[in-house]
Amino acid sequence: MTKKRVLLLSEGFGAGHTQAAYALSSSLRKLSPDIQTKVLELGSFLNPRVAPLIITAYKKTIISQPRLIGMMYRHQYKKSLNKFTTLALHRIFYTHTKNIVNQLRPDIIVCTHPIPSAVISRLKRLGINVPLCTVITDYDAHGTWISPEVDQFLVSTPEVKYKLMSRGVPLLNIQVTGIPVHPNFWEHPSKEHIREEFKLLDMPTVLVMAGGWGIISDDIINNTLIRWADDIQIIFCLGNNDKIRSQMENIQQYKHPNIHLLGFTREVDKLMEISDMLITKPGGMTCSEGLAKGIPMLFHHPLPGQEEENSQYLTAQGFGEPITSPEIIIKWMNKLIHEYDQIKSRRNEHLEQIAKYHPMQSAQSIIDMLELNKVPS
């Protein structure tokens, strides 16, 4: 029997989109031995010299001019990428996408970033007959995700579903599945073994996530946090930012035995499992991983745009709280010390609450598209 081929396309503008693609790839293969997957960051694959320069420029803009990012997000909020833009993207950057599709012959294409979704949508308008599934990886629905050629949208919440419907997407083309996370985040291995592996103590623990790019530069937050190191274990996960990690390693305050400075790791699921609090930028992927682990979250410096929307939604649902002042950190550190049992009990209740959601619903929806003859054999 010929395996069904699933092509998952993302872009490197932030780590979350590609993480979602790999999470789906893993879940699809776990659910069905008859599925073959391939994940590509489309721009980097097609233009390995140019794409890193564009991504670096985008990263620098995020750091130096976050308000500009917010202005662009709001200006385009209800607009799809227009035909001129998608044509320009295709001519300048994605000329060979059609060749990739013809060469790999996927039975379905899944996009976890709006740009490849728009590019594939254009190819479908030009005659390529491949079902397109777009996975929205935030708790909001920006207009650039929306194209009439998308056969199925997989979204995080009913609120996102309603936003798509208000912009003309048919209800039948939308499924609420949650944002896909790696299957490891739904598992609960022995905390004792994890602590032994990372040389950690059994005590209240805070995990500080800087994102895949290692963006964390708030000395006020860090300095407020590390004052509690005698009573609370603090893990800084600094991603690929080796420069920041090296600087922190040479600062005396961070040399406390209860403070741990980690670089890029593929074992975030384990670190979340043994942590009691997550401090993070509210990217859709990291927050979804935190939700799967049931861990309470504090959000620092959301980018104007989708991260602000993520923060507002998750705060309204009671899953987290934005850090609007150092007093927020002080309040939660006191809770970890003096109300530790209550925090653990609330986390267990949260895990029971989210257990009703199928952890692989996104992957199952893609398999359903294959099995319902929406995809030719």
PDB file of C-alpha atoms in Angstrom, residues 58-331:
ATOM      1  CA  TYR A  58      12.804  40.845  10.943  1.00  0.00           C
ATOM      2  CA  LYS A  59      14.297  39.771  14.278  1.00  0.00           C
ATOM      3  CA  LYS A  60      16.175  43.073  14.619  1.00  0.00           C
ATOM      4  CA  THR A  61      12.982  44.987  13.842  1.00  0.00           C
ATOM      5  CA  ILE A  62      11.116  43.062  16.554  1.00  0.00           C
ATOM      6  CA  ILE A  63      13.784  43.975  19.091  1.00  0.00           C
ATOM      7  CA  SER A  64      14.347  47.600  18.104  1.00  0.00           C
ATOM      8  CA  GLN A  65      10.946  48.688  16.759  1.00  0.00           C
ATOM      9  CA  PRO A  66       8.169  46.512  18.208  1.00  0.00           C
ATOM     10  CA  ARG A  67       5.634  49.315  17.696  1.00  0.00           C
ATOM     11  CA  LEU A  68       6.281  49.174  13.947  1.00  0.00           C
ATOM     12  CA  ILE A  69       5.448  45.454  14.001  1.00  0.00           C
ATOM     13  CA  GLY A  70       2.233  46.293  15.856  1.00  0.00           C
ATOM     14  CA  MET A  71       1.288  49.011  13.359  1.00  0.00           C
ATOM     15  CA  MET A  72       1.803  46.608  10.450  1.00  0.00           C
ATOM     16  CA  TYR A  73      -0.247  43.926  12.230  1.00  0.00           C
ATOM     17  CA  ARG A  74      -3.173  46.264  12.864  1.00  0.00           C
ATOM     18  CA  HIS A  75      -3.033  47.860   9.397  1.00  0.00           C
ATOM     19  CA  GLN A  76      -3.337  44.465   7.705  1.00  0.00           C
ATOM     20  CA  TYR A  77      -5.586  42.929  10.375  1.00  0.00           C
ATOM     21  CA  LYS A  78      -8.719  42.378   8.257  1.00  0.00           C
ATOM     22  CA  LYS A  79      -6.963  42.050   4.913  1.00  0.00           C
ATOM     23  CA  SER A  80      -5.779  38.937   3.141  1.00  0.00           C
ATOM     24  CA  LEU A  81      -2.543  39.086   1.211  1.00  0.00           C
ATOM     25  CA  ASN A  82      -3.686  40.634  -2.068  1.00  0.00           C
ATOM     26  CA  LYS A  83      -3.024  39.094  -5.460  1.00  0.00           C
ATOM     27  CA  PHE A  84      -0.236  41.574  -6.246  1.00  0.00           C
ATOM     28  CA  THR A  85       1.594  40.664  -3.017  1.00  0.00           C
ATOM     29  CA  THR A  86       1.296  36.924  -3.575  1.00  0.00           C
ATOM     30  CA  LEU A  87       2.429  37.376  -7.187  1.00  0.00           C
ATOM     31  CA  ALA A  88       5.437  39.376  -5.999  1.00  0.00           C
ATOM     32  CA  LEU A  89       6.267  36.742  -3.372  1.00  0.00           C
ATOM     33  CA  HIS A  90       6.006  34.048  -5.998  1.00  0.00           C
ATOM     34  CA  ARG A  91       8.159  35.845  -8.590  1.00  0.00           C
ATOM     35  CA  ILE A  92      10.829  37.122  -6.198  1.00  0.00           C
ATOM     36  CA  PHE A  93      11.032  34.443  -3.566  1.00  0.00           C
ATOM     37  CA  TYR A  94       8.933  31.361  -4.291  1.00  0.00           C
ATOM     38  CA  THR A  95       9.452  30.831  -8.012  1.00  0.00           C
ATOM     39  CA  HIS A  96      10.142  27.119  -7.648  1.00  0.00           C
ATOM     40  CA  THR A  97       7.338  26.214  -5.250  1.00  0.00           C
ATOM     41  CA  LYS A  98       5.347  24.629  -8.064  1.00  0.00           C
ATOM     42  CA  ASN A  99       8.343  22.458  -8.944  1.00  0.00           C
ATOM     43  CA  ILE A 100       8.585  21.268  -5.321  1.00  0.00           C
ATOM     44  CA  VAL A 101       4.890  20.334  -5.283  1.00  0.00           C
ATOM     45  CA  ASN A 102       5.208  18.490  -8.600  1.00  0.00           C
ATOM     46  CA  GLN A 103       8.331  16.678  -7.414  1.00  0.00           C
ATOM     47  CA  LEU A 104       7.060  15.615  -3.978  1.00  0.00           C
ATOM     48  CA  ARG A 105       3.495  14.934  -5.172  1.00  0.00           C
ATOM     49  CA  PRO A 106       1.864  15.439  -1.739  1.00  0.00           C
ATOM     50  CA  ASP A 107      -1.633  14.147  -1.124  1.00  0.00           C
ATOM     51  CA  ILE A 108      -2.260  17.169   1.073  1.00  0.00           C
ATOM     52  CA  ILE A 109      -0.373  20.370   1.934  1.00  0.00           C
ATOM     53  CA  VAL A 110      -0.525  21.718   5.488  1.00  0.00           C
ATOM     54  CA  CYS A 111       0.670  25.276   6.189  1.00  0.00           C
ATOM     55  CA  THR A 112       1.503  26.592   9.658  1.00  0.00           C
ATOM     56  CA  HIS A 113       2.452  30.087   8.465  1.00  0.00           C
ATOM     57  CA  PRO A 114       0.346  32.517   6.399  1.00  0.00           C
ATOM     58  CA  ILE A 115       2.960  33.160   3.671  1.00  0.00           C
ATOM     59  CA  PRO A 116       3.266  29.582   2.339  1.00  0.00           C
ATOM     60  CA  SER A 117      -0.518  29.311   2.703  1.00  0.00           C
ATOM     61  CA  ALA A 118      -0.913  32.339   0.425  1.00  0.00           C
ATOM     62  CA  VAL A 119       1.650  30.997  -2.049  1.00  0.00           C
ATOM     63  CA  ILE A 120      -0.030  27.577  -2.279  1.00  0.00           C
ATOM     64  CA  SER A 121      -3.411  29.309  -2.570  1.00  0.00           C
ATOM     65  CA  ARG A 122      -2.105  31.178  -5.607  1.00  0.00           C
ATOM     66  CA  LEU A 123      -0.837  27.935  -7.154  1.00  0.00           C
ATOM     67  CA  LYS A 124      -4.287  26.431  -6.625  1.00  0.00           C
ATOM     68  CA  ARG A 125      -5.813  29.385  -8.474  1.00  0.00           C
ATOM     69  CA  LEU A 126      -3.404  28.606 -11.303  1.00  0.00           C
ATOM     70  CA  GLY A 127      -4.552  24.996 -11.487  1.00  0.00           C
ATOM     71  CA  ILE A 128      -2.619  22.852  -8.994  1.00  0.00           C
ATOM     72  CA  ASN A 129      -5.119  20.394  -7.529  1.00  0.00           C
ATOM     73  CA  VAL A 130      -3.888  19.611  -4.004  1.00  0.00           C
ATOM     74  CA  PRO A 131      -6.023  20.005  -0.867  1.00  0.00           C
ATOM     75  CA  LEU A 132      -4.735  22.783   1.394  1.00  0.00           C
ATOM     76  CA  CYS A 133      -5.084  22.767   5.180  1.00  0.00           C
ATOM     77  CA  THR A 134      -4.007  25.886   7.103  1.00  0.00           C
ATOM     78  CA  VAL A 135      -3.276  25.697  10.831  1.00  0.00           C
ATOM     79  CA  ILE A 136      -3.577  29.064  12.599  1.00  0.00           C
ATOM     80  CA  THR A 137      -0.929  29.026  15.322  1.00  0.00           C
ATOM     81  CA  ASP A 138      -2.201  31.908  17.483  1.00  0.00           C
ATOM     82  CA  TYR A 139      -5.282  32.718  19.566  1.00  0.00           C
ATOM     83  CA  ASP A 140      -6.333  35.311  16.997  1.00  0.00           C
ATOM     84  CA  ALA A 141      -7.220  35.335  13.289  1.00  0.00           C
ATOM     85  CA  HIS A 142      -5.208  37.848  11.303  1.00  0.00           C
ATOM     86  CA  GLY A 143      -6.429  38.515   7.783  1.00  0.00           C
ATOM     87  CA  THR A 144      -3.222  37.284   6.139  1.00  0.00           C
ATOM     88  CA  TRP A 145      -4.150  33.710   7.083  1.00  0.00           C
ATOM     89  CA  ILE A 146      -7.337  33.809   5.017  1.00  0.00           C
ATOM     90  CA  SER A 147      -7.593  32.669   1.406  1.00  0.00           C
ATOM     91  CA  PRO A 148     -10.671  31.193  -0.298  1.00  0.00           C
ATOM     92  CA  GLU A 149      -8.516  28.388  -1.708  1.00  0.00           C
ATOM     93  CA  VAL A 150      -7.889  26.933   1.784  1.00  0.00           C
ATOM     94  CA  ASP A 151      -9.946  23.734   2.056  1.00  0.00           C
ATOM     95  CA  GLN A 152      -9.757  23.461   5.845  1.00  0.00           C
ATOM     96  CA  PHE A 153      -8.731  25.794   8.651  1.00  0.00           C
ATOM     97  CA  LEU A 154      -7.653  24.277  11.964  1.00  0.00           C
ATOM     98  CA  VAL A 155      -7.951  26.888  14.724  1.00  0.00           C
ATOM     99  CA  SER A 156      -7.195  27.240  18.416  1.00  0.00           C
ATOM    100  CA  THR A 157     -10.537  28.356  19.886  1.00  0.00           C
ATOM    101  CA  PRO A 158     -14.228  28.926  19.077  1.00  0.00           C
ATOM    102  CA  GLU A 159     -13.465  32.666  19.189  1.00  0.00           C
ATOM    103  CA  VAL A 160     -11.036  32.295  16.275  1.00  0.00           C
ATOM    104  CA  LYS A 161     -13.636  30.233  14.420  1.00  0.00           C
ATOM    105  CA  TYR A 162     -16.177  33.040  14.766  1.00  0.00           C
ATOM    106  CA  LYS A 163     -13.646  35.616  13.532  1.00  0.00           C
ATOM    107  CA  LEU A 164     -13.054  33.527  10.391  1.00  0.00           C
ATOM    108  CA  MET A 165     -16.778  33.135   9.828  1.00  0.00           C
ATOM    109  CA  SER A 166     -17.274  36.903  10.153  1.00  0.00           C
ATOM    110  CA  ARG A 167     -14.828  37.294   7.268  1.00  0.00           C
ATOM    111  CA  GLY A 168     -16.673  34.922   4.998  1.00  0.00           C
ATOM    112  CA  VAL A 169     -15.044  31.550   5.696  1.00  0.00           C
ATOM    113  CA  PRO A 170     -17.748  28.824   5.597  1.00  0.00           C
ATOM    114  CA  LEU A 171     -18.367  27.014   8.879  1.00  0.00           C
ATOM    115  CA  LEU A 172     -17.757  23.646   7.184  1.00  0.00           C
ATOM    116  CA  ASN A 173     -14.208  24.778   6.389  1.00  0.00           C
ATOM    117  CA  ILE A 174     -13.261  25.417  10.045  1.00  0.00           C
ATOM    118  CA  GLN A 175     -12.459  23.001  12.850  1.00  0.00           C
ATOM    119  CA  VAL A 176     -11.554  23.942  16.421  1.00  0.00           C
ATOM    120  CA  THR A 177      -8.657  21.620  17.261  1.00  0.00           C
ATOM    121  CA  GLY A 178      -6.351  23.658  19.480  1.00  0.00           C
ATOM    122  CA  ILE A 179      -2.823  24.526  18.422  1.00  0.00           C
ATOM    123  CA  PRO A 180      -0.828  21.337  17.779  1.00  0.00           C
ATOM    124  CA  VAL A 181       1.968  20.603  20.233  1.00  0.00           C
ATOM    125  CA  HIS A 182       4.376  17.685  20.261  1.00  0.00           C
ATOM    126  CA  PRO A 183       2.890  14.524  21.811  1.00  0.00           C
ATOM    127  CA  ASN A 184       5.557  14.690  24.552  1.00  0.00           C
ATOM    128  CA  PHE A 185       3.769  17.671  26.105  1.00  0.00           C
ATOM    129  CA  TRP A 186       0.708  15.534  26.824  1.00  0.00           C
ATOM    130  CA  GLU A 187       2.744  12.925  28.697  1.00  0.00           C
ATOM    131  CA  HIS A 188       3.681  13.058  32.388  1.00  0.00           C
ATOM    132  CA  PRO A 189       6.934  11.203  33.053  1.00  0.00           C
ATOM    133  CA  SER A 190       8.496  10.810  36.494  1.00  0.00           C
ATOM    134  CA  LYS A 191       9.400  14.187  37.966  1.00  0.00           C
ATOM    135  CA  GLU A 192      12.060  12.512  40.089  1.00  0.00           C
ATOM    136  CA  HIS A 193      13.860  11.160  37.026  1.00  0.00           C
ATOM    137  CA  ILE A 194      13.710  14.541  35.282  1.00  0.00           C
ATOM    138  CA  ARG A 195      15.190  16.290  38.320  1.00  0.00           C
ATOM    139  CA  GLU A 196      18.010  13.739  38.399  1.00  0.00           C
ATOM    140  CA  GLU A 197      18.658  14.234  34.692  1.00  0.00           C
ATOM    141  CA  PHE A 198      18.922  18.044  34.984  1.00  0.00           C
ATOM    142  CA  LYS A 199      20.488  18.026  38.484  1.00  0.00           C
ATOM    143  CA  LEU A 200      17.551  19.930  39.957  1.00  0.00           C
ATOM    144  CA  LEU A 201      16.114  19.988  43.468  1.00  0.00           C
ATOM    145  CA  ASP A 202      12.594  19.080  44.577  1.00  0.00           C
ATOM    146  CA  MET A 203      11.435  22.597  45.460  1.00  0.00           C
ATOM    147  CA  PRO A 204       9.182  25.314  43.986  1.00  0.00           C
ATOM    148  CA  THR A 205      10.493  25.924  40.454  1.00  0.00           C
ATOM    149  CA  VAL A 206      10.055  28.723  37.918  1.00  0.00           C
ATOM    150  CA  LEU A 207      10.863  28.243  34.221  1.00  0.00           C
ATOM    151  CA  VAL A 208      11.722  31.384  32.257  1.00  0.00           C
ATOM    152  CA  MET A 209      11.373  30.872  28.491  1.00  0.00           C
ATOM    153  CA  ALA A 210      13.068  33.341  26.154  1.00  0.00           C
ATOM    154  CA  GLY A 211      11.721  31.766  22.950  1.00  0.00           C
ATOM    155  CA  GLY A 212      13.668  30.062  20.168  1.00  0.00           C
ATOM    156  CA  TRP A 213      15.524  33.306  19.432  1.00  0.00           C
ATOM    157  CA  GLY A 214      16.449  33.851  23.052  1.00  0.00           C
ATOM    158  CA  ILE A 215      14.795  37.268  23.317  1.00  0.00           C
ATOM    159  CA  ILE A 216      14.723  38.279  26.961  1.00  0.00           C
ATOM    160  CA  SER A 217      16.184  41.612  27.966  1.00  0.00           C
ATOM    161  CA  ASP A 218      14.172  42.885  30.924  1.00  0.00           C
ATOM    162  CA  ASP A 219      16.647  43.353  33.765  1.00  0.00           C
ATOM    163  CA  ILE A 220      13.846  44.540  36.073  1.00  0.00           C
ATOM    164  CA  ILE A 221      12.011  41.212  35.704  1.00  0.00           C
ATOM    165  CA  ASN A 222      15.211  39.176  36.026  1.00  0.00           C
ATOM    166  CA  ASN A 223      16.517  41.097  39.038  1.00  0.00           C
ATOM    167  CA  THR A 224      13.154  40.873  40.809  1.00  0.00           C
ATOM    168  CA  LEU A 225      13.001  37.149  40.139  1.00  0.00           C
ATOM    169  CA  ILE A 226      16.502  36.143  41.239  1.00  0.00           C
ATOM    170  CA  ARG A 227      16.039  37.759  44.653  1.00  0.00           C
ATOM    171  CA  TRP A 228      13.936  34.699  45.497  1.00  0.00           C
ATOM    172  CA  ALA A 229      16.635  32.167  44.586  1.00  0.00           C
ATOM    173  CA  ASP A 230      17.157  31.005  48.196  1.00  0.00           C
ATOM    174  CA  ASP A 231      13.605  29.628  48.273  1.00  0.00           C
ATOM    175  CA  ILE A 232      12.717  29.109  44.600  1.00  0.00           C
ATOM    176  CA  GLN A 233      14.596  27.243  41.875  1.00  0.00           C
ATOM    177  CA  ILE A 234      14.836  29.311  38.668  1.00  0.00           C
ATOM    178  CA  ILE A 235      15.580  27.880  35.227  1.00  0.00           C
ATOM    179  CA  PHE A 236      16.388  30.328  32.432  1.00  0.00           C
ATOM    180  CA  CYS A 237      15.915  28.696  29.032  1.00  0.00           C
ATOM    181  CA  LEU A 238      17.712  31.094  26.666  1.00  0.00           C
ATOM    182  CA  GLY A 239      17.246  29.431  23.296  1.00  0.00           C
ATOM    183  CA  ASN A 240      19.900  30.149  20.671  1.00  0.00           C
ATOM    184  CA  ASN A 241      21.054  33.386  22.295  1.00  0.00           C
ATOM    185  CA  ASP A 242      24.527  32.219  23.331  1.00  0.00           C
ATOM    186  CA  LYS A 243      25.659  35.830  23.781  1.00  0.00           C
ATOM    187  CA  ILE A 244      23.068  36.541  26.493  1.00  0.00           C
ATOM    188  CA  ARG A 245      23.755  33.221  28.206  1.00  0.00           C
ATOM    189  CA  SER A 246      27.499  33.923  28.279  1.00  0.00           C
ATOM    190  CA  GLN A 247      26.889  37.382  29.736  1.00  0.00           C
ATOM    191  CA  MET A 248      24.569  36.019  32.433  1.00  0.00           C
ATOM    192  CA  GLU A 249      27.046  33.285  33.354  1.00  0.00           C
ATOM    193  CA  ASN A 250      29.605  35.988  34.170  1.00  0.00           C
ATOM    194  CA  ILE A 251      27.264  37.964  36.462  1.00  0.00           C
ATOM    195  CA  GLN A 252      27.649  37.048  40.118  1.00  0.00           C
ATOM    196  CA  GLN A 253      23.898  37.170  40.854  1.00  0.00           C
ATOM    197  CA  TYR A 254      23.255  34.316  38.422  1.00  0.00           C
ATOM    198  CA  LYS A 255      25.849  32.038  40.031  1.00  0.00           C
ATOM    199  CA  HIS A 256      23.447  31.037  42.788  1.00  0.00           C
ATOM    200  CA  PRO A 257      23.138  27.194  43.037  1.00  0.00           C
ATOM    201  CA  ASN A 258      19.361  27.421  42.554  1.00  0.00           C
ATOM    202  CA  ILE A 259      19.690  29.363  39.273  1.00  0.00           C
ATOM    203  CA  HIS A 260      20.234  27.340  36.092  1.00  0.00           C
ATOM    204  CA  LEU A 261      21.109  28.879  32.713  1.00  0.00           C
ATOM    205  CA  LEU A 262      20.271  26.643  29.731  1.00  0.00           C
ATOM    206  CA  GLY A 263      20.750  27.190  26.014  1.00  0.00           C
ATOM    207  CA  PHE A 264      18.698  25.634  23.247  1.00  0.00           C
ATOM    208  CA  THR A 265      17.061  22.381  24.308  1.00  0.00           C
ATOM    209  CA  ARG A 266      14.601  19.936  22.772  1.00  0.00           C
ATOM    210  CA  GLU A 267      13.419  18.860  26.228  1.00  0.00           C
ATOM    211  CA  VAL A 268      11.223  21.813  27.139  1.00  0.00           C
ATOM    212  CA  ASP A 269       8.417  19.337  27.838  1.00  0.00           C
ATOM    213  CA  LYS A 270      10.440  17.863  30.705  1.00  0.00           C
ATOM    214  CA  LEU A 271      11.344  21.294  32.079  1.00  0.00           C
ATOM    215  CA  MET A 272       7.673  22.321  32.062  1.00  0.00           C
ATOM    216  CA  GLU A 273       6.717  19.058  33.758  1.00  0.00           C
ATOM    217  CA  ILE A 274       8.864  19.753  36.829  1.00  0.00           C
ATOM    218  CA  SER A 275       8.208  23.529  36.929  1.00  0.00           C
ATOM    219  CA  ASP A 276       5.437  25.213  38.916  1.00  0.00           C
ATOM    220  CA  MET A 277       5.351  28.531  37.032  1.00  0.00           C
ATOM    221  CA  LEU A 278       6.175  29.533  33.451  1.00  0.00           C
ATOM    222  CA  ILE A 279       7.358  33.057  32.604  1.00  0.00           C
ATOM    223  CA  THR A 280       7.309  33.527  28.844  1.00  0.00           C
ATOM    224  CA  LYS A 281       6.620  35.767  25.911  1.00  0.00           C
ATOM    225  CA  PRO A 282       3.068  34.831  24.856  1.00  0.00           C
ATOM    226  CA  GLY A 283       3.838  33.145  21.563  1.00  0.00           C
ATOM    227  CA  GLY A 284       1.054  30.834  20.455  1.00  0.00           C
ATOM    228  CA  MET A 285       3.186  27.707  20.499  1.00  0.00           C
ATOM    229  CA  THR A 286       4.856  28.128  23.893  1.00  0.00           C
ATOM    230  CA  CYS A 287       1.531  29.051  25.504  1.00  0.00           C
ATOM    231  CA  SER A 288      -0.122  25.984  23.979  1.00  0.00           C
ATOM    232  CA  GLU A 289       2.668  23.790  25.344  1.00  0.00           C
ATOM    233  CA  GLY A 290       2.131  25.409  28.742  1.00  0.00           C
ATOM    234  CA  LEU A 291      -1.607  24.732  28.503  1.00  0.00           C
ATOM    235  CA  ALA A 292      -0.964  21.061  27.724  1.00  0.00           C
ATOM    236  CA  LYS A 293       1.184  20.854  30.858  1.00  0.00           C
ATOM    237  CA  GLY A 294      -1.368  22.721  32.966  1.00  0.00           C
ATOM    238  CA  ILE A 295       1.292  25.144  34.194  1.00  0.00           C
ATOM    239  CA  PRO A 296       0.291  28.671  35.337  1.00  0.00           C
ATOM    240  CA  MET A 297       1.884  31.374  33.172  1.00  0.00           C
ATOM    241  CA  LEU A 298       3.116  34.944  33.487  1.00  0.00           C
ATOM    242  CA  PHE A 299       3.522  36.860  30.221  1.00  0.00           C
ATOM    243  CA  HIS A 300       6.351  39.346  29.721  1.00  0.00           C
ATOM    244  CA  HIS A 301       6.608  41.951  26.974  1.00  0.00           C
ATOM    245  CA  PRO A 302       4.089  40.672  24.403  1.00  0.00           C
ATOM    246  CA  LEU A 303       4.811  41.963  20.929  1.00  0.00           C
ATOM    247  CA  PRO A 304       2.141  44.378  19.689  1.00  0.00           C
ATOM    248  CA  GLY A 305      -0.139  42.278  17.526  1.00  0.00           C
ATOM    249  CA  GLN A 306      -0.603  38.541  17.861  1.00  0.00           C
ATOM    250  CA  GLU A 307       1.278  38.184  21.167  1.00  0.00           C
ATOM    251  CA  GLU A 308      -0.884  40.890  22.737  1.00  0.00           C
ATOM    252  CA  GLU A 309      -3.968  39.061  21.497  1.00  0.00           C
ATOM    253  CA  ASN A 310      -2.647  35.759  22.868  1.00  0.00           C
ATOM    254  CA  SER A 311      -1.943  37.348  26.252  1.00  0.00           C
ATOM    255  CA  GLN A 312      -5.388  38.948  26.456  1.00  0.00           C
ATOM    256  CA  TYR A 313      -7.197  35.732  25.527  1.00  0.00           C
ATOM    257  CA  LEU A 314      -5.264  33.478  27.915  1.00  0.00           C
ATOM    258  CA  THR A 315      -5.553  35.991  30.753  1.00  0.00           C
ATOM    259  CA  ALA A 316      -9.323  36.241  30.216  1.00  0.00           C
ATOM    260  CA  GLN A 317      -9.542  32.435  30.381  1.00  0.00           C
ATOM    261  CA  GLY A 318      -7.633  32.339  33.668  1.00  0.00           C
ATOM    262  CA  PHE A 319      -4.562  30.559  32.310  1.00  0.00           C
ATOM    263  CA  GLY A 320      -2.092  33.353  32.954  1.00  0.00           C
ATOM    264  CA  GLU A 321      -1.419  36.956  33.839  1.00  0.00           C
ATOM    265  CA  PRO A 322       0.643  39.700  32.175  1.00  0.00           C
ATOM    266  CA  ILE A 323       3.612  41.129  34.084  1.00  0.00           C
ATOM    267  CA  THR A 324       2.577  44.765  34.292  1.00  0.00           C
ATOM    268  CA  SER A 325       4.911  45.533  37.196  1.00  0.00           C
ATOM    269  CA  PRO A 326       7.478  43.802  39.449  1.00  0.00           C
ATOM    270  CA  GLU A 327       4.708  43.470  42.044  1.00  0.00           C
ATOM    271  CA  ILE A 328       3.090  40.756  39.865  1.00  0.00           C
ATOM    272  CA  ILE A 329       6.242  38.643  40.188  1.00  0.00           C
ATOM    273  CA  ILE A 330       6.463  39.318  43.923  1.00  0.00           C
ATOM    274  CA  LYS A 331       2.824  38.238  44.362  1.00  0.00           C
TER     275      LYS A 331
END
